[in-house]
Structures are given as C-alpha cells and as structure tokens.
Coordinates of C-alpha atoms in Angstrom, one line a residue:
X1 CA 2.9 -33.7 10.3
X2 CA 4.5 -35.4 13.4
X3 CA 5.4 -31.9 14.8
X4 CA 1.8 -30.8 14.5
X5 CA 0.4 -33.8 16.3
X6 CA 3.0 -33.4 19.1
X7 CA 2.2 -29.7 19.3
X8 CA -1.5 -30.4 19.6
X9 CA -1.0 -33.0 22.3
X10 CA 1.2 -30.6 24.3
X11 CA -1.3 -27.8 24.0
X12 CA -4.2 -30.1 24.9
X13 CA -2.4 -31.9 27.8
X14 CA -3.8 -29.8 30.7
X15 CA -7.4 -30.3 29.3
X16 CA -6.9 -34.0 28.9
X17 CA -5.2 -34.4 32.3
X18 CA -8.1 -32.6 34.0
X19 CA -10.7 -34.8 32.3
X20 CA -8.6 -37.9 33.1
X21 CA -8.2 -37.1 36.8
X22 CA -11.9 -36.5 37.0
X23 CA -12.8 -39.8 35.3
X24 CA -10.4 -41.8 37.5
X25 CA -12.4 -41.2 40.6
X26 CA -12.4 -43.8 43.3
X27 CA -14.0 -43.5 46.8
X28 CA -10.7 -43.4 48.7
X29 CA -7.9 -42.2 46.3
X30 CA -9.9 -39.7 44.2
X31 CA -13.4 -39.1 45.6
X32 CA -15.6 -37.5 43.0
X33 CA -12.5 -36.8 40.8
X34 CA -11.3 -34.1 43.3
X35 CA -7.7 -34.4 42.0
X36 CA -8.9 -32.5 38.9
X37 CA -8.8 -29.4 41.1
X38 CA -5.0 -29.4 40.8
X39 CA -4.8 -28.7 37.1
X40 CA -7.9 -26.5 37.3
X41 CA -6.2 -24.3 40.0
X42 CA -2.7 -24.3 38.4
X43 CA -3.8 -23.7 34.8
X44 CA -6.4 -21.0 35.8
X45 CA -4.5 -19.0 38.4
X46 CA -0.8 -19.7 38.3
X47 CA 0.0 -20.2 34.6
X48 CA -3.2 -19.2 32.8
X49 CA -4.0 -21.1 29.6
X50 CA -6.3 -19.6 27.0
X51 CA -9.9 -20.8 27.4
X52 CA -9.0 -22.8 30.5
X53 CA -11.1 -20.7 32.8
X54 CA -14.3 -21.6 30.9
X55 CA -13.3 -25.2 30.9
X56 CA -12.6 -25.0 34.6
X57 CA -16.1 -23.8 35.4
X58 CA -17.5 -26.7 33.4
X59 CA -15.2 -29.2 35.2
X60 CA -16.2 -27.7 38.6
X61 CA -19.8 -28.4 37.6
X62 CA -19.0 -32.0 36.9
X63 CA -17.1 -32.3 40.2
X64 CA -20.1 -30.9 41.9
X65 CA -22.3 -33.5 40.1
X66 CA -20.1 -36.4 41.4
X67 CA -19.8 -34.9 44.9
X68 CA -23.6 -34.3 45.0
X69 CA -23.0 -30.7 46.0
X70 CA -25.0 -27.9 44.5
X71 CA -22.5 -25.6 42.8
X72 CA -20.1 -25.6 45.7
X73 CA -16.9 -26.0 43.7
X74 CA -18.2 -23.7 41.0
X75 CA -18.9 -21.0 43.6
X76 CA -15.5 -21.4 45.3
X77 CA -13.7 -21.3 41.9
X78 CA -15.6 -18.2 40.8
X79 CA -15.0 -16.5 44.2
X80 CA -11.3 -17.2 44.1
X81 CA -11.2 -16.1 40.4
X82 CA -12.7 -12.8 41.5
X83 CA -10.4 -12.4 44.4
X84 CA -7.4 -13.3 42.2
X85 CA -8.4 -10.4 39.8
X86 CA -7.5 -8.0 42.6
X87 CA -3.8 -8.7 42.7
X88 CA -2.8 -5.6 44.5
X89 CA -1.6 -7.4 47.7
X90 CA -0.5 -10.8 46.5
X91 CA 0.5 -11.9 43.0
X92 CA 0.1 -15.6 43.0
X93 CA 1.5 -15.9 39.5
X94 CA 4.9 -14.9 40.9
X95 CA 4.9 -17.0 44.0
X96 CA 7.6 -19.5 44.5
X97 CA 7.2 -23.3 44.9
X98 CA 4.5 -23.4 42.2
X99 CA 2.2 -21.3 44.5
X100 CA 1.5 -24.3 46.7
X101 CA 0.6 -21.9 49.6
X102 CA -2.1 -20.3 47.5
X103 CA -3.4 -23.7 46.6
X104 CA -3.4 -24.7 50.3
X105 CA -5.4 -21.7 51.2
X106 CA -7.9 -22.2 48.4
X107 CA -8.3 -26.0 48.9
X108 CA -8.1 -25.7 52.7
X109 CA -11.0 -23.2 52.9
X110 CA -13.0 -25.4 50.6
X111 CA -12.4 -28.6 52.6
X112 CA -13.1 -26.8 55.9
X113 CA -16.4 -25.4 54.6
X114 CA -17.4 -28.9 53.5
X115 CA -16.4 -30.5 56.8
X116 CA -18.5 -27.9 58.8
X117 CA -21.5 -28.2 56.4
X118 CA -22.1 -31.7 57.8
X119 CA -20.0 -32.0 60.9
X120 CA -19.2 -35.5 62.0
X121 CA -16.2 -37.5 62.9
X122 CA -16.2 -39.4 59.6
X123 CA -16.4 -36.2 57.6
X124 CA -13.6 -34.7 59.6
X125 CA -11.3 -37.7 58.9
X126 CA -12.3 -37.8 55.2
X127 CA -11.7 -34.0 54.9
X128 CA -8.2 -34.3 56.6
X129 CA -7.4 -37.3 54.3
X130 CA -8.5 -35.5 51.1
X131 CA -6.6 -32.4 52.1
X132 CA -3.4 -34.3 52.8
X133 CA -3.7 -36.5 49.6
X134 CA -4.4 -33.6 47.2
X135 CA -1.7 -31.5 48.8
X136 CA 0.8 -34.3 48.5
X137 CA 0.0 -34.8 44.8
X138 CA 0.0 -31.0 43.9
X139 CA 3.7 -30.7 43.3
X140 CA 4.2 -33.8 41.1
X141 CA 1.1 -32.9 39.0
X142 CA 2.2 -29.3 38.5
X143 CA 5.8 -30.4 37.6
X144 CA 4.3 -32.8 35.0
X145 CA 2.1 -30.0 33.5
X146 CA 5.1 -27.6 33.4
X147 CA 7.3 -30.2 31.8
X148 CA 4.9 -31.1 29.1
X149 CA 2.9 -27.9 28.4
X150 CA 5.4 -25.1 29.2
X151 CA 8.6 -26.1 27.5

C-alpha cells in the first residue's frame, strides 16, 4: 500500500509542481505563475511524460488568463511543439545541461515578443527581470523533477 502511494506521488509530481508554481504567483517573484513554464517545458520537450502535453496546453491557458494575454503562451507552446517535432537539425532531448539553451531560446523569444508588444522602459525592466529569474530557477527545478520523477 505504501509503495503504491509513493509511486503515485512520484508519477504525479510534475503535474502537482506545475499547478503549485502557477498557484504561487506573486507580482515580483512569480508574475502570473510564469515559473510553471519550467516544468511545462522540461516535461513536454526534454523528458516527455505521458499526457503532459495536453496538461501543458491547459496550463498555458491558465497562465494566459492570469497574464491577461489572449492565447500568447498557448500559441508559443504549440509553435515550439510543432518545431520540436522536426528534430532533423537539433535533438533537444539529447542536449547537455538539461537543455537550458533550448529553454533560453524558447523563453527568450517569448519575453522579447511580450516586451515589444507594449514597449516601455518598465516593460523592458520587467522582461529582463523575469527572464533572469526564470533562467536562474530552471536548473534547480529540473534537478528536483529528475530526482523525484525519473529515478
């Protein structure tokens, strides 16, 4: 019985972490729950988990809801998902350092598009801050996911 519960919690950890990071949104440290993008990216593209892609689309909708953007994160996720399916040039599942460079490209393009959609000095500073903060937290979050989910 105990092994079944532990196994269930291990398998559901990425889902629960994504929901938790989204719910723990604060204006400075986690605006609109954007930190949920880390497990969404990792568990969808780097180490795919069954049914996580569908869950990721839903979570991108709720991030859009909190950000008050109209399907921006959903569109970017679906675009990157489509690009990722053409793995002739780059196979991000085999990249070293937990594919942080692929994440930087994905997240950097998203932040740049959001900065330029409403260009102002405050948006520029906020975009730089969000990019640096999420990039800094990418590796610890991925290591935690790997340690708990992927024994």
